[in-house]
Amino acid sequence: MSWSVGAGLEGRTVVVTGATGGIGQAVANAFATTGARVVATDLDQVRLDALVAELPGEGHLAMALDLKSFDDQQALIDRAQAEPGGLFVLAHTAALLRRRNSLDDVTEDDWDAQIDTNLKATFFLCRRAANAMKDNAGGRIILFTSQSWMTGGFGGAAVYAASKGGVVSMARGLARTYGPYGITINTVAPGQINTPMLLTDLDPAVYEKMRVETPLGYVGEPEDVAGTVVFLASAHARYITGATINVSGGFLMY
Ligand SMILES: NC(=O)c1ccc[n+]([C@@H]2O[C@H](COP(=O)([O-])OP(=O)(O)OC[C@H]3O[C@@H](n4cnc5c(N)ncnc54)[C@H](O)[C@@H]3O)[C@@H](O)[C@H]2O)c1
């Protein structure tokens, strides 16, 4: 193995979901910098086109779709499979958070929207991706949980936390199932990262408390997470599967 930042990723096809989100943009940029071809997906084609136009390197694609749709999921995997070498990495950052500071305010629609997006869509997307990767003799799946998988969530995020706990458990089962096919599946657990998801409807006092209680002394930036994703996709992480990587500036230690 040669040692480089994105070892094994040069010329590979990488799907990044949630690519116009806070963390997704940084992840797409990081993969493009390694020489990988990025298939960027999110809900809005105009924003995706703008993102892809700015990525370093060539051959990147922008595909707007809703991951809750199984037809859209299949179209995404088929498109990535059509690229040279087929799909090698799924970096799945897309998710939905609806904060409800009183649990009495949680509606059935809040429950369904978060569980359907964060857990149900993730399972079926992973299965599609893994079946494609089997045909390609291996691959890497990087899922996003959250520190809330362990804490239960701050600032009105109990339903979201339940979905993210499910992602950790599910990733372990997927890792066991698809390991024999050369496919690794790991989860990244960010702490507080400055993105629209964190900041929407968050009480500024809660934000400040989190900042003060973070040993590294600041709320993370998307770039603080992107390196971990590239590492997990690279050849350097080839013997890691079923792991949850804590990227929280020390806010939680495990
Ligand atoms: N920001 C944080 O502090 C933080 C902390 C812990 C975990 N996370 C996790 O990191 C990941 C990225 O979060 P972020 O902060 O960048 O969020 P974000 O809200 O900035 O981005 C999420 C993206 O997902 C897309 N998306 C949502 N539903 C979709 C659907 N049905 N189909 C297609 N795209 C859809 C959104 O359009 C958005 O662009 C998420 O999984 C999140 O749960 C974030």
PDB file of N, CA, C and O in Angstrom, residues 190-238:
ATOM      1  N   PRO A 190     -20.362  12.781  14.920  1.00  0.00           N
ATOM      2  CA  PRO A 190     -19.919  14.142  15.222  1.00  0.00           C
ATOM      3  C   PRO A 190     -20.490  14.614  16.555  1.00  0.00           C
ATOM      4  O   PRO A 190     -21.567  14.191  16.985  1.00  0.00           O
ATOM      5  N   GLY A 191     -19.735  15.510  17.188  1.00  0.00           N
ATOM      6  CA  GLY A 191     -20.280  16.235  18.333  1.00  0.00           C
ATOM      7  C   GLY A 191     -21.034  17.437  17.794  1.00  0.00           C
ATOM      8  O   GLY A 191     -21.910  17.288  16.940  1.00  0.00           O
ATOM      9  N   GLN A 192     -20.683  18.634  18.276  1.00  0.00           N
ATOM     10  CA  GLN A 192     -21.326  19.837  17.750  1.00  0.00           C
ATOM     11  C   GLN A 192     -20.509  20.373  16.571  1.00  0.00           C
ATOM     12  O   GLN A 192     -19.317  20.641  16.725  1.00  0.00           O
ATOM     13  N   ILE A 193     -21.159  20.513  15.414  1.00  0.00           N
ATOM     14  CA  ILE A 193     -20.483  21.014  14.222  1.00  0.00           C
ATOM     15  C   ILE A 193     -21.323  22.167  13.673  1.00  0.00           C
ATOM     16  O   ILE A 193     -22.546  22.026  13.528  1.00  0.00           O
ATOM     17  N   ASN A 194     -20.671  23.282  13.365  1.00  0.00           N
ATOM     18  CA  ASN A 194     -21.382  24.472  12.882  1.00  0.00           C
ATOM     19  C   ASN A 194     -21.981  24.234  11.496  1.00  0.00           C
ATOM     20  O   ASN A 194     -21.300  24.373  10.478  1.00  0.00           O
ATOM     21  N   THR A 195     -23.249  23.848  11.462  1.00  0.00           N
ATOM     22  CA  THR A 195     -23.969  23.658  10.194  1.00  0.00           C
ATOM     23  C   THR A 195     -25.411  24.105  10.414  1.00  0.00           C
ATOM     24  O   THR A 195     -25.842  24.280  11.561  1.00  0.00           O
ATOM     25  N   PRO A 196     -26.191  24.216   9.327  1.00  0.00           N
ATOM     26  CA  PRO A 196     -27.610  24.579   9.499  1.00  0.00           C
ATOM     27  C   PRO A 196     -28.336  23.618  10.446  1.00  0.00           C
ATOM     28  O   PRO A 196     -29.189  24.040  11.223  1.00  0.00           O
ATOM     29  N   MET A 197     -27.975  22.326  10.400  1.00  0.00           N
ATOM     30  CA  MET A 197     -28.682  21.376  11.266  1.00  0.00           C
ATOM     31  C   MET A 197     -28.485  21.711  12.735  1.00  0.00           C
ATOM     32  O   MET A 197     -29.423  21.688  13.524  1.00  0.00           O
ATOM     33  N   LEU A 198     -27.250  22.004  13.114  1.00  0.00           N
ATOM     34  CA  LEU A 198     -26.989  22.296  14.530  1.00  0.00           C
ATOM     35  C   LEU A 198     -27.684  23.585  14.942  1.00  0.00           C
ATOM     36  O   LEU A 198     -28.291  23.661  16.014  1.00  0.00           O
ATOM     37  N   LEU A 199     -27.596  24.606  14.101  1.00  0.00           N
ATOM     38  CA  LEU A 199     -27.983  25.950  14.530  1.00  0.00           C
ATOM     39  C   LEU A 199     -29.485  26.208  14.457  1.00  0.00           C
ATOM     40  O   LEU A 199     -29.999  27.060  15.185  1.00  0.00           O
ATOM     41  N   THR A 200     -30.220  25.440  13.622  1.00  0.00           N
ATOM     42  CA  THR A 200     -31.655  25.690  13.471  1.00  0.00           C
ATOM     43  C   THR A 200     -32.395  25.383  14.770  1.00  0.00           C
ATOM     44  O   THR A 200     -32.311  24.276  15.310  1.00  0.00           O
ATOM     45  N   ASP A 201     -33.101  26.395  15.281  1.00  0.00           N
ATOM     46  CA  ASP A 201     -33.939  26.274  16.487  1.00  0.00           C
ATOM     47  C   ASP A 201     -33.149  25.917  17.749  1.00  0.00           C
ATOM     48  O   ASP A 201     -33.734  25.446  18.731  1.00  0.00           O
ATOM     49  N   LEU A 202     -31.831  26.130  17.761  1.00  0.00           N
ATOM     50  CA  LEU A 202     -31.038  25.803  18.952  1.00  0.00           C
ATOM     51  C   LEU A 202     -30.938  27.027  19.856  1.00  0.00           C
ATOM     52  O   LEU A 202     -30.562  28.117  19.402  1.00  0.00           O
ATOM     53  N   ASP A 203     -31.272  26.839  21.126  1.00  0.00           N
ATOM     54  CA  ASP A 203     -31.165  27.906  22.126  1.00  0.00           C
ATOM     55  C   ASP A 203     -29.690  28.334  22.224  1.00  0.00           C
ATOM     56  O   ASP A 203     -28.817  27.495  22.474  1.00  0.00           O
ATOM     57  N   PRO A 204     -29.381  29.633  22.036  1.00  0.00           N
ATOM     58  CA  PRO A 204     -27.984  30.094  22.091  1.00  0.00           C
ATOM     59  C   PRO A 204     -27.294  29.736  23.407  1.00  0.00           C
ATOM     60  O   PRO A 204     -26.084  29.491  23.433  1.00  0.00           O
ATOM     61  N   ALA A 205     -28.061  29.655  24.492  1.00  0.00           N
ATOM     62  CA  ALA A 205     -27.456  29.297  25.782  1.00  0.00           C
ATOM     63  C   ALA A 205     -26.978  27.844  25.769  1.00  0.00           C
ATOM     64  O   ALA A 205     -25.934  27.517  26.345  1.00  0.00           O
ATOM     65  N   VAL A 206     -27.730  26.981  25.092  1.00  0.00           N
ATOM     66  CA  VAL A 206     -27.324  25.564  24.981  1.00  0.00           C
ATOM     67  C   VAL A 206     -26.055  25.470  24.150  1.00  0.00           C
ATOM     68  O   VAL A 206     -25.106  24.747  24.484  1.00  0.00           O
ATOM     69  N   TYR A 207     -26.019  26.262  23.063  1.00  0.00           N
ATOM     70  CA  TYR A 207     -24.829  26.280  22.193  1.00  0.00           C
ATOM     71  C   TYR A 207     -23.593  26.687  22.998  1.00  0.00           C
ATOM     72  O   TYR A 207     -22.542  26.051  22.926  1.00  0.00           O
ATOM     73  N   GLU A 208     -23.737  27.748  23.768  1.00  0.00           N
ATOM     74  CA  GLU A 208     -22.593  28.265  24.529  1.00  0.00           C
ATOM     75  C   GLU A 208     -22.127  27.259  25.582  1.00  0.00           C
ATOM     76  O   GLU A 208     -20.924  27.064  25.786  1.00  0.00           O
ATOM     77  N   LYS A 209     -23.080  26.594  26.201  1.00  0.00           N
ATOM     78  CA  LYS A 209     -22.722  25.573  27.199  1.00  0.00           C
ATOM     79  C   LYS A 209     -21.933  24.440  26.528  1.00  0.00           C
ATOM     80  O   LYS A 209     -20.915  23.972  27.061  1.00  0.00           O
ATOM     81  N   MET A 210     -22.379  24.027  25.359  1.00  0.00           N
ATOM     82  CA  MET A 210     -21.663  22.967  24.627  1.00  0.00           C
ATOM     83  C   MET A 210     -20.246  23.425  24.283  1.00  0.00           C
ATOM     84  O   MET A 210     -19.295  22.650  24.406  1.00  0.00           O
ATOM     85  N   ARG A 211     -20.121  24.673  23.859  1.00  0.00           N
ATOM     86  CA  ARG A 211     -18.796  25.179  23.477  1.00  0.00           C
ATOM     87  C   ARG A 211     -17.847  25.164  24.671  1.00  0.00           C
ATOM     88  O   ARG A 211     -16.724  24.653  24.583  1.00  0.00           O
ATOM     89  N   VAL A 212     -18.346  25.660  25.791  1.00  0.00           N
ATOM     90  CA  VAL A 212     -17.514  25.756  26.992  1.00  0.00           C
ATOM     91  C   VAL A 212     -17.099  24.363  27.480  1.00  0.00           C
ATOM     92  O   VAL A 212     -15.990  24.172  27.982  1.00  0.00           O
ATOM     93  N   GLU A 213     -17.983  23.399  27.301  1.00  0.00           N
ATOM     94  CA  GLU A 213     -17.711  22.046  27.798  1.00  0.00           C
ATOM     95  C   GLU A 213     -16.946  21.175  26.807  1.00  0.00           C
ATOM     96  O   GLU A 213     -16.734  19.989  27.043  1.00  0.00           O
ATOM     97  N   THR A 214     -16.525  21.767  25.704  1.00  0.00           N
ATOM     98  CA  THR A 214     -15.723  21.021  24.726  1.00  0.00           C
ATOM     99  C   THR A 214     -14.246  21.252  25.020  1.00  0.00           C
ATOM    100  O   THR A 214     -13.763  22.389  24.918  1.00  0.00           O
ATOM    101  N   PRO A 215     -13.505  20.218  25.411  1.00  0.00           N
ATOM    102  CA  PRO A 215     -12.102  20.424  25.793  1.00  0.00           C
ATOM    103  C   PRO A 215     -11.271  21.153  24.746  1.00  0.00           C
ATOM    104  O   PRO A 215     -10.388  21.936  25.095  1.00  0.00           O
ATOM    105  N   LEU A 216     -11.529  20.927  23.473  1.00  0.00           N
ATOM    106  CA  LEU A 216     -10.739  21.640  22.459  1.00  0.00           C
ATOM    107  C   LEU A 216     -11.171  23.097  22.317  1.00  0.00           C
ATOM    108  O   LEU A 216     -10.563  23.857  21.565  1.00  0.00           O
ATOM    109  N   GLY A 217     -12.256  23.498  22.992  1.00  0.00           N
ATOM    110  CA  GLY A 217     -12.560  24.921  23.162  1.00  0.00           C
ATOM    111  C   GLY A 217     -13.340  25.587  22.053  1.00  0.00           C
ATOM    112  O   GLY A 217     -13.560  26.792  22.091  1.00  0.00           O
ATOM    113  N   TYR A 218     -13.782  24.817  21.064  1.00  0.00           N
ATOM    114  CA  TYR A 218     -14.603  25.447  20.019  1.00  0.00           C
ATOM    115  C   TYR A 218     -15.599  24.436  19.474  1.00  0.00           C
ATOM    116  O   TYR A 218     -15.408  23.217  19.605  1.00  0.00           O
ATOM    117  N   VAL A 219     -16.663  24.970  18.874  1.00  0.00           N
ATOM    118  CA  VAL A 219     -17.631  24.135  18.173  1.00  0.00           C
ATOM    119  C   VAL A 219     -17.015  23.793  16.812  1.00  0.00           C
ATOM    120  O   VAL A 219     -16.495  24.678  16.132  1.00  0.00           O
ATOM    121  N   GLY A 220     -17.067  22.523  16.450  1.00  0.00           N
ATOM    122  CA  GLY A 220     -16.347  22.063  15.271  1.00  0.00           C
ATOM    123  C   GLY A 220     -16.848  22.664  13.967  1.00  0.00           C
ATOM    124  O   GLY A 220     -17.983  23.136  13.864  1.00  0.00           O
ATOM    125  N   GLU A 221     -15.987  22.611  12.955  1.00  0.00           N
ATOM    126  CA  GLU A 221     -16.354  23.014  11.601  1.00  0.00           C
ATOM    127  C   GLU A 221     -16.481  21.734  10.751  1.00  0.00           C
ATOM    128  O   GLU A 221     -15.888  20.697  11.089  1.00  0.00           O
ATOM    129  N   PRO A 222     -17.242  21.808   9.646  1.00  0.00           N
ATOM    130  CA  PRO A 222     -17.400  20.612   8.805  1.00  0.00           C
ATOM    131  C   PRO A 222     -16.066  19.971   8.411  1.00  0.00           C
ATOM    132  O   PRO A 222     -15.967  18.740   8.351  1.00  0.00           O
ATOM    133  N   GLU A 223     -15.045  20.762   8.198  1.00  0.00           N
ATOM    134  CA  GLU A 223     -13.735  20.213   7.815  1.00  0.00           C
ATOM    135  C   GLU A 223     -13.149  19.345   8.932  1.00  0.00           C
ATOM    136  O   GLU A 223     -12.298  18.482   8.668  1.00  0.00           O
ATOM    137  N   ASP A 224     -13.583  19.576  10.169  1.00  0.00           N
ATOM    138  CA  ASP A 224     -13.094  18.761  11.282  1.00  0.00           C
ATOM    139  C   ASP A 224     -13.615  17.321  11.196  1.00  0.00           C
ATOM    140  O   ASP A 224     -13.081  16.429  11.861  1.00  0.00           O
ATOM    141  N   VAL A 225     -14.659  17.125  10.407  1.00  0.00           N
ATOM    142  CA  VAL A 225     -15.269  15.800  10.266  1.00  0.00           C
ATOM    143  C   VAL A 225     -14.817  15.123   8.965  1.00  0.00           C
ATOM    144  O   VAL A 225     -14.657  13.903   8.901  1.00  0.00           O
ATOM    145  N   ALA A 226     -14.591  15.929   7.925  1.00  0.00           N
ATOM    146  CA  ALA A 226     -14.371  15.368   6.579  1.00  0.00           C
ATOM    147  C   ALA A 226     -13.150  14.451   6.524  1.00  0.00           C
ATOM    148  O   ALA A 226     -13.163  13.423   5.827  1.00  0.00           O
ATOM    149  N   GLY A 227     -12.098  14.782   7.278  1.00  0.00           N
ATOM    150  CA  GLY A 227     -10.886  13.959   7.247  1.00  0.00           C
ATOM    151  C   GLY A 227     -11.140  12.549   7.743  1.00  0.00           C
ATOM    152  O   GLY A 227     -10.579  11.573   7.219  1.00  0.00           O
ATOM    153  N   THR A 228     -11.999  12.423   8.738  1.00  0.00           N
ATOM    154  CA  THR A 228     -12.326  11.097   9.271  1.00  0.00           C
ATOM    155  C   THR A 228     -13.054  10.263   8.213  1.00  0.00           C
ATOM    156  O   THR A 228     -12.831   9.059   8.087  1.00  0.00           O
ATOM    157  N   VAL A 229     -13.912  10.919   7.449  1.00  0.00           N
ATOM    158  CA  VAL A 229     -14.669  10.202   6.418  1.00  0.00           C
ATOM    159  C   VAL A 229     -13.716   9.693   5.336  1.00  0.00           C
ATOM    160  O   VAL A 229     -13.792   8.531   4.909  1.00  0.00           O
ATOM    161  N   VAL A 230     -12.792  10.559   4.910  1.00  0.00           N
ATOM    162  CA  VAL A 230     -11.826  10.142   3.878  1.00  0.00           C
ATOM    163  C   VAL A 230     -10.947   9.014   4.409  1.00  0.00           C
ATOM    164  O   VAL A 230     -10.684   8.033   3.706  1.00  0.00           O
ATOM    165  N   PHE A 231     -10.524   9.128   5.660  1.00  0.00           N
ATOM    166  CA  PHE A 231      -9.714   8.061   6.258  1.00  0.00           C
ATOM    167  C   PHE A 231     -10.455   6.725   6.218  1.00  0.00           C
ATOM    168  O   PHE A 231      -9.904   5.692   5.806  1.00  0.00           O
ATOM    169  N   LEU A 232     -11.724   6.730   6.638  1.00  0.00           N
ATOM    170  CA  LEU A 232     -12.483   5.478   6.673  1.00  0.00           C
ATOM    171  C   LEU A 232     -12.682   4.885   5.278  1.00  0.00           C
ATOM    172  O   LEU A 232     -12.859   3.674   5.130  1.00  0.00           O
ATOM    173  N   ALA A 233     -12.652   5.737   4.256  1.00  0.00           N
ATOM    174  CA  ALA A 233     -12.811   5.255   2.880  1.00  0.00           C
ATOM    175  C   ALA A 233     -11.486   4.800   2.284  1.00  0.00           C
ATOM    176  O   ALA A 233     -11.467   4.065   1.296  1.00  0.00           O
ATOM    177  N   SER A 234     -10.385   5.218   2.872  1.00  0.00           N
ATOM    178  CA  SER A 234      -9.067   4.957   2.290  1.00  0.00           C
ATOM    179  C   SER A 234      -8.574   3.558   2.636  1.00  0.00           C
ATOM    180  O   SER A 234      -9.103   2.887   3.527  1.00  0.00           O
ATOM    181  N   ALA A 235      -7.505   3.169   1.967  1.00  0.00           N
ATOM    182  CA  ALA A 235      -6.898   1.865   2.241  1.00  0.00           C
ATOM    183  C   ALA A 235      -6.329   1.805   3.654  1.00  0.00           C
ATOM    184  O   ALA A 235      -6.184   0.725   4.224  1.00  0.00           O
ATOM    185  N   HIS A 236      -6.028   2.951   4.246  1.00  0.00           N
ATOM    186  CA  HIS A 236      -5.473   2.949   5.606  1.00  0.00           C
ATOM    187  C   HIS A 236      -6.456   2.400   6.634  1.00  0.00           C
ATOM    188  O   HIS A 236      -6.059   1.990   7.717  1.00  0.00           O
ATOM    189  N   ALA A 237      -7.746   2.416   6.296  1.00  0.00           N
ATOM    190  CA  ALA A 237      -8.776   1.952   7.247  1.00  0.00           C
ATOM    191  C   ALA A 237      -9.350   0.603   6.833  1.00  0.00           C
ATOM    192  O   ALA A 237     -10.424   0.224   7.288  1.00  0.00           O
ATOM    193  N   ARG A 238      -8.610  -0.138   6.012  1.00  0.00           N
ATOM    194  CA  ARG A 238      -9.193  -1.338   5.404  1.00  0.00           C
ATOM    195  C   ARG A 238      -9.530  -2.429   6.412  1.00  0.00           C
ATOM    196  O   ARG A 238     -10.312  -3.326   6.109  1.00  0.00           O
TER     197      ARG A 238
END
